[in-house]
Coordinates of C-alpha atoms in Angstrom, one line a residue:
X11 CA 2.3 -9.5 19.7
X12 CA -0.2 -8.3 17.8
X13 CA 1.1 -4.7 15.5
X14 CA -0.9 -1.8 16.4
X15 CA -3.1 0.8 14.3
X16 CA -2.8 3.8 16.4
X17 CA -3.2 6.9 16.3
X18 CA 0.5 7.8 14.6
X19 CA 0.2 5.3 12.7
X20 CA -2.1 7.4 10.3
X21 CA -0.3 10.1 10.4
X22 CA 2.2 11.8 7.8
X23 CA 5.5 10.4 7.9
X24 CA 6.5 14.0 6.8
X25 CA 4.2 16.1 9.2
X26 CA 5.5 16.8 12.4
X27 CA 3.5 14.5 14.7
X28 CA 6.1 14.9 17.5
X29 CA 3.5 17.0 19.6
X30 CA 1.0 13.9 19.4
X31 CA 4.4 11.4 19.5
X32 CA 4.9 13.9 22.8
X33 CA 1.2 13.5 24.1
X34 CA 0.9 10.2 24.0
X35 CA 3.6 9.7 26.2
X36 CA 2.6 12.6 28.4
X37 CA -0.1 11.2 29.7
X38 CA 1.3 7.8 30.2
X39 CA 3.5 9.0 32.4
X40 CA 1.2 11.6 34.0
X41 CA -1.5 8.3 34.7
X42 CA 1.1 6.7 35.8
X43 CA 1.2 4.6 32.6
X44 CA 5.1 4.3 32.6
X45 CA 7.6 6.3 33.3
X46 CA 10.0 9.1 31.3
X47 CA 12.3 7.0 30.4
X48 CA 10.1 4.1 29.4
X49 CA 9.0 6.6 26.4
X50 CA 12.3 8.0 26.1
X51 CA 13.8 4.3 25.3
X52 CA 10.8 3.8 23.0
X53 CA 11.3 7.1 21.1
X54 CA 15.0 5.9 20.6
X55 CA 13.6 2.8 19.7
X56 CA 11.5 4.8 16.4
X57 CA 13.6 6.9 15.9
X58 CA 15.4 3.7 14.0
X59 CA 12.3 1.6 13.7
X60 CA 9.8 4.1 12.1
X61 CA 6.9 2.4 14.1
X62 CA 4.4 3.6 15.7
X63 CA 5.3 4.2 19.2
X64 CA 2.3 3.1 21.0
X65 CA 2.8 -0.5 19.0
X66 CA 6.5 -0.5 19.8
X67 CA 5.4 0.0 23.9
X68 CA 3.0 -2.6 24.3
X69 CA 5.5 -4.5 22.7
X70 CA 8.2 -4.1 25.4
X71 CA 5.6 -4.8 28.2
X72 CA 5.4 -2.0 29.2
X73 CA 1.8 -1.3 29.1
X74 CA -0.6 -3.7 27.2
X75 CA -3.2 -2.9 24.3
X76 CA -6.0 -1.7 26.3
X77 CA -4.0 0.7 28.6
X78 CA -2.9 2.0 25.1
X79 CA -6.5 2.2 24.0
X80 CA -7.1 4.4 27.1
X81 CA -4.7 6.6 26.8
X82 CA -5.6 7.3 23.2
X83 CA -9.3 8.1 23.9
X84 CA -8.6 11.0 26.2
X85 CA -6.0 12.1 24.4
X86 CA -8.8 12.1 21.2
X87 CA -11.5 12.8 24.3
X88 CA -13.7 10.3 22.8
X89 CA -15.5 7.3 25.4
X90 CA -13.9 4.2 26.6
X91 CA -15.6 0.9 25.7
X92 CA -14.9 -2.4 27.0
X93 CA -16.2 -5.3 25.1
X94 CA -16.3 -8.3 27.6
X95 CA -18.2 -6.0 29.8
X96 CA -20.1 -4.2 27.2
X97 CA -20.6 -5.7 24.5
X98 CA -22.4 -5.5 21.5
X99 CA -25.7 -5.2 20.5
X100 CA -26.4 -7.5 17.5
X101 CA -29.3 -5.4 15.9
X102 CA -26.8 -2.3 15.9
X103 CA -24.2 -4.6 14.3
X104 CA -26.2 -6.0 11.3
X105 CA -26.3 -1.9 11.0
X106 CA -23.4 -2.1 8.7
X107 CA -21.6 -4.8 6.2
X108 CA -20.1 -7.4 7.7
X109 CA -16.9 -7.0 4.9
X110 CA -16.6 -2.7 6.2
X111 CA -15.6 -3.9 9.6
X112 CA -13.8 -6.6 8.9
X113 CA -11.7 -4.2 6.1
X114 CA -12.0 -0.8 7.8
X115 CA -11.1 -1.6 11.5
X116 CA -14.9 -0.9 13.3
X117 CA -17.9 -3.1 15.1
X118 CA -21.4 -1.0 15.8
X119 CA -21.8 -1.4 19.9
X120 CA -25.2 0.4 20.0
X121 CA -28.0 2.3 17.8
X122 CA -30.7 5.0 19.4
X123 CA -32.7 5.2 16.5
X124 CA -31.0 7.8 15.8
X125 CA -26.8 7.3 16.3
X126 CA -24.9 4.9 15.6
X127 CA -22.6 4.2 18.4
X128 CA -19.1 2.4 16.4
X129 CA -15.8 0.5 18.2
X130 CA -12.8 1.5 16.8
X131 CA -8.8 1.2 17.8
X132 CA -7.7 4.3 16.2
X133 CA -9.8 7.2 16.9
X134 CA -7.2 9.4 14.2
X135 CA -9.4 7.5 11.1
X136 CA -11.5 9.9 10.2
X137 CA -12.1 8.6 6.4
X138 CA -13.9 5.1 8.5
X139 CA -16.1 7.5 10.4
X140 CA -16.9 9.1 7.7
X141 CA -17.7 6.4 5.8
X142 CA -19.7 4.1 7.9
X143 CA -21.8 7.5 8.7
X144 CA -22.8 7.0 4.5
X145 CA -22.5 3.4 4.6
X146 CA -24.7 3.5 7.9
X147 CA -26.8 5.9 6.3
X148 CA -27.6 7.5 9.8
X149 CA -25.1 9.6 12.2
X150 CA -21.9 8.0 13.4
X151 CA -20.0 8.3 17.0
X152 CA -16.8 6.4 18.4
X153 CA -15.9 5.0 21.3
X154 CA -12.2 3.4 21.6
X155 CA -11.6 -0.3 22.8
X156 CA -8.9 -1.9 22.2
X157 CA -7.4 -4.3 19.2
X158 CA -7.5 -7.4 20.7
X159 CA -11.0 -7.4 22.2
X160 CA -12.3 -4.8 18.3
X161 CA -10.7 -8.0 16.9
X162 CA -12.6 -11.5 19.2
X163 CA -16.1 -9.5 19.3
X164 CA -16.0 -9.4 15.1
X165 CA -15.4 -12.7 14.8
X166 CA -17.9 -13.4 17.6
X167 CA -20.2 -11.1 15.5
X168 CA -19.7 -12.4 11.8
X169 CA -19.2 -15.9 13.1
X170 CA -21.1 -18.5 11.0
X171 CA -24.7 -19.4 13.4
X172 CA -24.7 -16.4 15.4
X173 CA -27.6 -14.3 15.6
X174 CA -26.2 -11.1 13.1
X175 CA -24.5 -13.6 10.8
X176 CA -27.8 -15.1 9.9
X177 CA -29.5 -11.7 10.5
X178 CA -27.8 -10.7 7.2
X179 CA -28.4 -13.0 5.4
X180 CA -32.3 -12.6 6.7
X181 CA -32.6 -8.9 6.3
X182 CA -31.8 -8.9 2.8
X183 CA -34.8 -11.7 2.0
X184 CA -37.3 -9.6 4.2
X185 CA -36.4 -6.8 2.5
X186 CA -35.8 -8.1 -1.1
X187 CA -39.4 -9.3 -0.7
X188 CA -41.4 -6.8 1.6
X189 CA -43.6 -3.5 0.6
X190 CA -42.9 -1.8 3.1
X191 CA -39.2 -1.1 1.8
X192 CA -38.6 1.8 0.1
X193 CA -37.0 1.9 -3.2
X194 CA -33.8 3.1 -2.5
X195 CA -32.8 0.7 0.3
X196 CA -34.3 -2.6 -1.6
X197 CA -31.8 -1.3 -4.1
X198 CA -29.3 -1.2 -1.0
X199 CA -29.5 -4.8 0.1
X200 CA -29.9 -6.3 -3.5
X201 CA -26.1 -4.9 -4.1
X202 CA -24.8 -6.3 -0.9
X203 CA -26.1 -9.1 -1.8
X204 CA -24.5 -9.4 -5.7
X205 CA -21.5 -8.9 -4.3
X206 CA -21.7 -10.9 -1.8
X207 CA -22.3 -13.6 -4.2
X208 CA -20.5 -13.0 -6.8
X209 CA -17.2 -12.7 -4.6
X210 CA -18.2 -16.6 -3.0
X211 CA -18.8 -17.4 -6.4
X212 CA -15.6 -16.1 -7.6
X213 CA -13.7 -18.4 -4.0
X214 CA -15.1 -21.2 -4.8
X215 CA -14.1 -21.0 -8.9
X216 CA -10.6 -21.3 -7.1
X217 CA -10.9 -17.7 -9.2
X218 CA -7.5 -15.7 -8.7
X219 CA -9.2 -12.2 -10.0
X220 CA -12.6 -11.2 -10.5
X221 CA -13.0 -8.1 -13.7
X222 CA -15.5 -5.7 -13.3
X223 CA -16.1 -3.7 -17.1
X224 CA -18.6 -1.4 -17.9
X225 CA -19.6 -1.9 -21.6
X226 CA -22.2 0.1 -23.3
X227 CA -24.5 0.6 -19.7
X228 CA -24.0 -3.1 -18.7
X229 CA -21.1 -4.4 -16.4
X230 CA -19.7 -7.4 -17.7
X231 CA -18.3 -9.9 -15.0
X232 CA -15.3 -11.6 -16.1
X233 CA -13.2 -14.2 -13.6
X234 CA -9.7 -15.3 -14.1
X235 CA -9.5 -18.8 -13.5
X236 CA -6.5 -20.9 -13.2
X237 CA -4.1 -18.4 -15.6
X238 CA -8.0 -18.1 -18.1
X239 CA -10.6 -15.5 -18.2
X240 CA -13.9 -16.7 -18.6
X241 CA -17.4 -14.6 -18.3
X242 CA -19.3 -15.0 -15.0
X243 CA -22.6 -12.7 -15.5
X244 CA -24.2 -9.8 -16.7
X245 CA -26.9 -6.9 -15.3
X246 CA -28.8 -5.1 -15.6
X247 CA -28.2 -0.9 -16.6
X248 CA -30.1 0.2 -13.2
X249 CA -27.6 -2.2 -11.1
X250 CA -24.1 -0.9 -12.0
X251 CA -23.0 1.7 -10.3
X252 CA -24.6 0.2 -6.4
X253 CA -21.8 -3.0 -7.4
X254 CA -19.0 -0.1 -8.2
X255 CA -19.1 2.1 -5.2
X256 CA -20.3 -1.1 -2.8
X257 CA -16.9 -2.5 -3.3
X258 CA -15.1 0.9 -3.8
X259 CA -15.8 1.8 0.0
X260 CA -15.2 -1.7 1.0
X261 CA -12.0 -1.4 -0.1
X262 CA -11.2 2.3 1.5
X263 CA -11.6 3.7 -1.6
X264 CA -13.1 8.0 -2.6
X265 CA -17.0 7.1 -4.3
X266 CA -16.5 10.5 -5.6
X267 CA -13.3 10.4 -7.8
X268 CA -14.0 8.8 -11.4
X269 CA -10.9 9.5 -13.3
X270 CA -8.5 9.3 -11.6
X271 CA -7.0 5.1 -11.0
X272 CA -7.5 3.9 -7.2
X273 CA -5.9 1.3 -5.4
X274 CA -7.0 -0.1 -1.8
X275 CA -7.8 -3.6 -0.1
X276 CA -10.3 -5.9 1.6
X277 CA -11.3 -8.3 3.3
X278 CA -13.8 -11.0 3.6
X279 CA -15.3 -14.4 4.6
X280 CA -16.4 -17.1 2.3
X281 CA -17.9 -21.0 3.6
X282 CA -15.8 -19.7 6.9
X283 CA -12.2 -19.1 4.7
X284 CA -10.9 -15.7 5.0
X285 CA -10.2 -14.3 2.0
X286 CA -7.9 -10.7 1.3
X287 CA -9.3 -8.7 -2.2
X288 CA -6.6 -6.1 -3.8
X289 CA -9.1 -3.8 -5.6
X290 CA -7.4 -2.1 -8.7
X291 CA -9.8 1.1 -10.6
X292 CA -9.3 2.0 -14.2
X293 CA -11.4 5.3 -15.7
X294 CA -12.3 3.7 -19.5
X295 CA -14.4 5.1 -22.0
X296 CA -17.5 3.9 -20.5
X297 CA -16.9 3.8 -16.5
X298 CA -14.7 2.4 -14.2
X299 CA -13.7 -1.1 -14.9
X300 CA -12.7 -2.6 -10.7
X301 CA -9.5 -5.7 -10.5
X302 CA -10.2 -7.6 -7.6
X303 CA -6.8 -9.7 -6.7
X304 CA -7.9 -12.7 -4.2
X305 CA -5.0 -13.9 -2.3
X306 CA -7.3 -16.4 0.2
X307 CA -4.4 -16.6 3.1
X308 CA -5.3 -20.5 4.0
X309 CA -3.8 -21.3 1.2
X310 CA -1.1 -18.4 -0.2
X311 CA 1.9 -20.0 1.7
X312 CA 2.8 -23.4 0.0
X313 CA 5.1 -25.8 1.0
X314 CA 8.2 -25.0 -1.2
X315 CA 7.8 -29.6 -1.6
X316 CA 4.9 -29.3 -3.2
X317 CA 5.5 -26.4 -5.9
X318 CA 6.6 -29.4 -8.7
X319 CA 10.5 -29.0 -7.9
X320 CA 12.6 -32.3 -10.0
X321 CA 14.4 -33.7 -6.7
X322 CA 17.9 -32.4 -7.6
X323 CA 16.6 -28.8 -9.1
X324 CA 15.4 -28.9 -5.7
X325 CA 18.2 -30.1 -3.7
X326 CA 20.1 -27.4 -5.8
X327 CA 17.9 -24.4 -4.5
X328 CA 17.7 -25.7 -1.1
X329 CA 21.8 -25.0 -0.9
X330 CA 21.8 -22.4 -2.5
X331 CA 19.2 -20.7 0.3
X332 CA 21.0 -22.3 3.2
X333 CA 24.1 -19.9 3.0
X334 CA 24.0 -16.9 4.7
X335 CA 24.0 -15.1 1.8
X336 CA 23.7 -14.1 -1.8
X337 CA 21.3 -12.9 -4.2
X338 CA 19.0 -15.6 -5.6
X339 CA 15.6 -14.1 -8.3
X340 CA 12.9 -16.0 -8.8
X341 CA 12.3 -15.1 -13.1
X342 CA 9.2 -15.0 -15.4
X343 CA 6.5 -13.3 -17.2
X344 CA 3.9 -11.7 -14.3
X345 CA 1.2 -14.3 -13.3
X346 CA 4.2 -16.6 -13.7
X347 CA 4.8 -18.1 -9.5
X348 CA 7.7 -16.2 -8.5
X349 CA 5.4 -14.4 -5.8
X350 CA 5.1 -17.9 -4.9
X351 CA 8.0 -19.6 -4.8
X352 CA 10.2 -16.4 -3.0
X353 CA 7.2 -16.7 0.0
X354 CA 7.7 -20.6 0.5
X355 CA 11.5 -20.4 0.3
X356 CA 11.1 -18.0 3.3
X357 CA 8.2 -20.2 5.1
X358 CA 10.6 -22.8 5.3
X359 CA 13.5 -20.1 6.4
X360 CA 11.6 -18.0 9.1
X361 CA 13.3 -19.3 12.3
X362 CA 13.5 -17.3 15.6
X363 CA 17.4 -16.8 14.6
X364 CA 17.1 -15.5 11.4
X365 CA 15.6 -11.6 11.6
X366 CA 13.8 -11.4 7.9
X367 CA 12.6 -8.2 6.4
X368 CA 11.2 -7.7 3.2
X369 CA 9.5 -4.5 0.8
X370 CA 6.7 -5.4 -1.0
X371 CA 4.4 -3.6 -3.6
X372 CA 2.3 -5.1 -2.2
X373 CA 2.6 -7.1 0.7
X374 CA 0.5 -10.1 0.1
X375 CA 0.4 -12.4 2.8
X376 CA 1.8 -11.7 6.8
X377 CA 3.9 -14.1 7.5
X378 CA 4.2 -14.2 11.2
X379 CA 7.7 -13.1 12.7
X380 CA 8.7 -11.5 9.5
X381 CA 8.9 -7.3 9.3
X382 CA 6.8 -6.9 6.2
X383 CA 7.5 -3.1 4.8
X384 CA 5.2 -1.6 1.2
X385 CA 6.2 0.7 -1.1
X386 CA 4.5 4.3 -0.9
X387 CA 5.9 5.9 -4.1
X388 CA 3.6 8.5 -2.8
X389 CA 6.4 9.7 -0.1
X390 CA 9.8 8.4 -2.1
X391 CA 9.6 5.4 -0.3
X392 CA 10.3 3.2 -3.4
X393 CA 11.9 -0.5 -3.9
X394 CA 15.5 1.2 -3.0
X395 CA 15.0 3.0 -0.5
X396 CA 13.6 0.6 0.9
X397 CA 16.0 -1.8 1.1
X398 CA 18.1 1.5 2.4
X399 CA 16.5 1.4 5.2
X400 CA 16.3 -2.7 5.7
X401 CA 19.8 -2.7 5.3
X402 CA 20.4 -0.3 8.8
X403 CA 18.0 -3.3 10.8
X404 CA 20.4 -5.5 11.4
X405 CA 18.8 -7.4 8.8
X406 CA 20.3 -12.1 8.6
X407 CA 18.0 -11.6 4.9
X408 CA 16.3 -9.1 3.1
X409 CA 13.7 -9.4 0.1
X410 CA 12.9 -7.3 -2.5
X411 CA 9.5 -7.9 -3.9
X412 CA 10.9 -6.8 -7.5
X413 CA 13.9 -5.4 -9.2
X414 CA 13.1 -2.9 -11.4
X415 CA 15.9 -0.5 -11.0
X416 CA 19.5 0.1 -12.0
X417 CA 19.9 1.6 -8.6
X418 CA 17.2 -1.2 -6.6
X419 CA 19.9 -3.4 -8.6
X420 CA 22.9 -2.1 -7.4
X421 CA 22.0 -2.0 -3.9
X422 CA 20.3 -5.5 -4.0
X423 CA 23.9 -7.0 -4.7
X424 CA 25.9 -5.1 -3.3
X425 CA 23.6 -6.4 -0.3
X426 CA 24.4 -9.9 -0.9
X427 CA 28.1 -8.9 -0.6
X428 CA 28.3 -8.4 3.2
X429 CA 26.7 -11.1 4.3
X430 CA 23.0 -10.7 3.9
X431 CA 20.7 -13.8 2.2
X432 CA 18.5 -11.4 0.1
X433 CA 15.7 -12.8 -2.6
X434 CA 13.7 -11.0 -5.4
X435 CA 12.4 -10.8 -8.7
X436 CA 13.4 -10.2 -12.4
X437 CA 10.9 -9.8 -15.8
X438 CA 12.7 -12.3 -17.9
X439 CA 11.5 -14.9 -20.6
X440 CA 14.5 -17.3 -18.4
X441 CA 17.8 -17.9 -16.3
X442 CA 20.6 -16.8 -18.5
X443 CA 18.3 -14.2 -20.1
X444 CA 18.2 -12.7 -16.2
X445 CA 22.2 -12.5 -15.7
X446 CA 21.6 -9.6 -19.5
X447 CA 18.8 -7.9 -17.6
X448 CA 20.8 -7.3 -14.6
X449 CA 23.9 -6.0 -16.9
X450 CA 21.6 -4.2 -19.1
X451 CA 20.8 -2.1 -15.9
X452 CA 24.4 -1.2 -15.5
X453 CA 25.3 -3.7 -13.1
X454 CA 29.2 -4.2 -13.2
X455 CA 29.5 -7.7 -14.6
X456 CA 32.2 -8.3 -11.3
X457 CA 29.0 -7.4 -9.4
X458 CA 26.8 -9.7 -10.6
X459 CA 29.3 -12.6 -10.7
X460 CA 30.7 -11.7 -7.4
X461 CA 26.9 -12.0 -5.7
X462 CA 24.6 -13.5 -8.0
X463 CA 23.6 -17.7 -6.8
X464 CA 20.7 -19.0 -8.5
X465 CA 18.3 -17.5 -11.0
X466 CA 15.5 -19.7 -10.4
X467 CA 13.1 -19.6 -14.0
X468 CA 9.6 -20.3 -14.4
X469 CA 5.7 -20.7 -15.4
X470 CA 1.9 -22.0 -14.6
X471 CA 0.7 -24.5 -16.9
X472 CA -2.8 -25.3 -16.5
X473 CA -3.2 -29.2 -14.9
X474 CA -4.6 -31.9 -16.7
X475 CA -8.4 -33.3 -14.7
X476 CA -7.2 -36.3 -13.6
X477 CA -11.0 -37.6 -13.5
X478 CA -11.8 -37.0 -17.1
X479 CA -7.9 -36.2 -19.1
X480 CA -8.1 -38.8 -22.7
X481 CA -4.5 -40.4 -23.3
X482 CA -4.3 -40.3 -27.1
X483 CA -1.4 -40.9 -29.5
X484 CA -0.2 -37.7 -30.3
X485 CA 0.7 -36.9 -34.5
X486 CA 3.6 -37.3 -36.3
X487 CA 4.2 -33.6 -35.6
X488 CA 2.7 -33.2 -32.7
X489 CA 6.1 -35.7 -31.7
X490 CA 9.4 -34.7 -33.4
X491 CA 7.8 -31.4 -31.5
X492 CA 7.8 -33.1 -28.3
X493 CA 11.6 -35.1 -29.1
X494 CA 12.3 -31.8 -30.4
X495 CA 12.0 -29.9 -27.0
X496 CA 13.6 -33.0 -25.1
X497 CA 17.6 -33.1 -24.1
X498 CA 19.1 -34.9 -26.4
X499 CA 20.1 -38.0 -24.1
X500 CA 16.3 -38.7 -24.0
X501 CA 14.9 -38.0 -27.3
X502 CA 16.1 -40.9 -29.0
X503 CA 14.2 -43.1 -27.0
X504 CA 10.8 -41.6 -27.5
X505 CA 9.3 -44.9 -28.3
X506 CA 6.5 -44.2 -32.1
X507 CA 3.6 -45.4 -30.0
X508 CA 4.3 -42.6 -27.7
X509 CA 1.3 -41.8 -25.9
X510 CA 0.5 -38.4 -23.8
X511 CA -3.1 -36.7 -22.3
X512 CA -5.3 -34.1 -23.4
X513 CA -8.7 -32.5 -21.8
X514 CA -11.7 -33.8 -21.5
X515 CA -14.9 -32.5 -19.5
X516 CA -16.9 -33.4 -16.5
X517 CA -18.2 -32.2 -12.9
X518 CA -15.1 -31.8 -11.4
X519 CA -13.1 -29.4 -13.6
X520 CA -16.7 -27.5 -14.8
X521 CA -16.2 -29.2 -17.9
X522 CA -12.9 -27.9 -19.7
X523 CA -11.0 -30.3 -18.7
X524 CA -7.9 -28.9 -16.5
X525 CA -7.9 -28.5 -12.3
X526 CA -5.7 -26.0 -11.1
X527 CA -2.1 -25.1 -11.7
X528 CA 1.5 -26.8 -11.9
X529 CA 4.9 -24.7 -11.6
X530 CA 7.4 -25.7 -14.8
X531 CA 10.9 -24.8 -13.4
X532 CA 14.5 -24.3 -14.6
X533 CA 17.3 -23.5 -11.6
X534 CA 20.4 -22.3 -12.2
X535 CA 23.1 -22.2 -9.8
X536 CA 26.1 -19.6 -10.5
X537 CA 28.9 -21.8 -10.6
X538 CA 32.7 -21.0 -11.3
X539 CA 32.5 -21.3 -14.8
X540 CA 29.1 -19.0 -15.3
X541 CA 31.1 -16.5 -13.2
X542 CA 33.7 -16.6 -15.4
X543 CA 31.6 -16.4 -18.2
X544 CA 29.8 -13.2 -16.6
X545 CA 33.0 -11.4 -16.3
X546 CA 33.7 -11.9 -19.9
X547 CA 30.4 -10.6 -20.8
X548 CA 29.2 -13.9 -22.7
X549 CA 25.4 -13.7 -24.5
X550 CA 22.7 -15.5 -22.8
X551 CA 22.7 -18.7 -25.2
X552 CA 27.0 -19.4 -24.1
X553 CA 25.5 -19.2 -20.5
X554 CA 22.8 -21.4 -20.5
X555 CA 25.3 -24.3 -22.5
X556 CA 27.3 -23.6 -19.2
X557 CA 24.7 -24.5 -17.1
X558 CA 23.1 -27.2 -18.7
X559 CA 26.7 -29.0 -18.9
X560 CA 26.2 -28.6 -15.2
X561 CA 23.2 -29.8 -14.9
X562 CA 20.8 -27.5 -15.4
X563 CA 17.2 -28.5 -17.1
X564 CA 15.9 -26.1 -19.8
X565 CA 12.3 -25.2 -18.8
X566 CA 11.1 -26.7 -21.7
X567 CA 12.7 -30.5 -20.5
X568 CA 11.2 -29.9 -17.4
X569 CA 7.5 -29.1 -18.7
X570 CA 7.9 -32.1 -21.2
X571 CA 8.6 -34.4 -18.4
X572 CA 5.0 -33.0 -17.3
X573 CA 3.0 -34.0 -20.4
X574 CA 4.8 -37.5 -20.4
X575 CA 3.9 -37.7 -17.0
X576 CA 0.2 -36.9 -17.6
X577 CA 0.7 -34.0 -15.6
X578 CA -0.5 -31.2 -18.6
X579 CA -1.4 -31.1 -22.3
X580 CA 1.1 -30.1 -25.0
X581 CA -1.2 -27.6 -26.2
X582 CA -1.0 -26.1 -22.4
X583 CA 3.1 -26.2 -22.6
X584 CA 2.9 -24.7 -25.7
X585 CA 0.5 -21.9 -24.9
X586 CA 3.0 -21.4 -22.1
X587 CA 6.5 -21.9 -23.0
X588 CA 7.6 -20.9 -26.2

């Protein structure tokens, strides 16, 4: 059942919205859609889950989406429109950009030359209607429609090859070349086209982030590809404000606010692929800087078999998350792929027999069948608060986006001890250091020893392009460094004529020698010996030696394996692992 965003979902959780909920329930009862007992039962569930009343009623099957939308239209005194019987006018749809429509859940359906009529499923979302009026440059009135109908109408309207899709590009092309269009309209069209082309280029180059940085009246555009930044393009001084404001509008941010950082989200399609983007603004001495984190829905969730674990390490990890309880941590610096590992584990254990609940900051990928929540610090919904709420929702598996403080660490460890499987991330250099970090957060040694079952430490290294990698014999210094990073058992077996690979450059990798990234791992299972060392508060070095003696492969040793196999270069490994 799709998640609905209805009127009561748009209200501050701290406000008194009981009268609004009563109005929705009373309207549905008075019009014969359901009984008073249906409403009371749903309200009782809402007091436990905090979910919107309308969404609960639909999930229970007592009403459908369209009936709920008709109820909201009646409550808010707005017209209801059936988009199946009365489809949108393609000429009206072209009045708002595709990205704005998808991101904000709004679709133009008619335009009489003065007033633009838009369909929306959330009548309380007045900010979207206000922004639509700014973007369209004309008066906007709303009609209510069901979320499913709205989504289907958008998919049909914005499918490549449709009249609307083709019309958007032809409109930009004709506007930039026509002398009859005023300068302001031309600039708007040029900015829209530039933003679309920039995002298309970022996706095609597999960029994870887009950075827009003001500097001396110009904007600098940089892309982060495979973890490394590089320049994209510069713009003339006449465009910057338009580009920044357009992205802020698409992300639902306040274009009048330039002094405080803001966060938002937007969605767009690039070559038929749905892409989500997280946007963060940062005021600088030269103006607002923007960072866009791109999340490819089609490639975000990976099979854990494809992540690069060695067979023995993957077996040890699977045994750990195959247990019904325990704390499993993915550790490493920012950008090391910790969340990808957690999401991959979730994809494998996501079964109807398990109740999986997450608290994240933010929710990066929507996973069907899993309850995902996002922290909101402004209303004190932190990781710790979210975790406490999750424990009252009868979970089997709990995911905490990150352990940042002592309260979250204590609650997560205790949840693992009371029969829950808990997955989380932590900033630590390696697996053994993660234990020291937990102890530094004032967790009692017995609590760490009893709850922690496995720690996965990781880094991401760039893959050598298989089309142009260059084989070479390392220098004596490189050879000695490679030998020093290998386990003692294999160091003496390195031949004098050792061959490794370095980056070349070709059209497949944009001439930089690397394409894509691979993960370097160490998987430390907390055994009886390691639990004893934790209780004794042994140093990280002692714990690491014990883990290695029991089969753990160190990060640098796993990295050397990837160097010798030609997956990455020794220089790249040194860049990522010290």
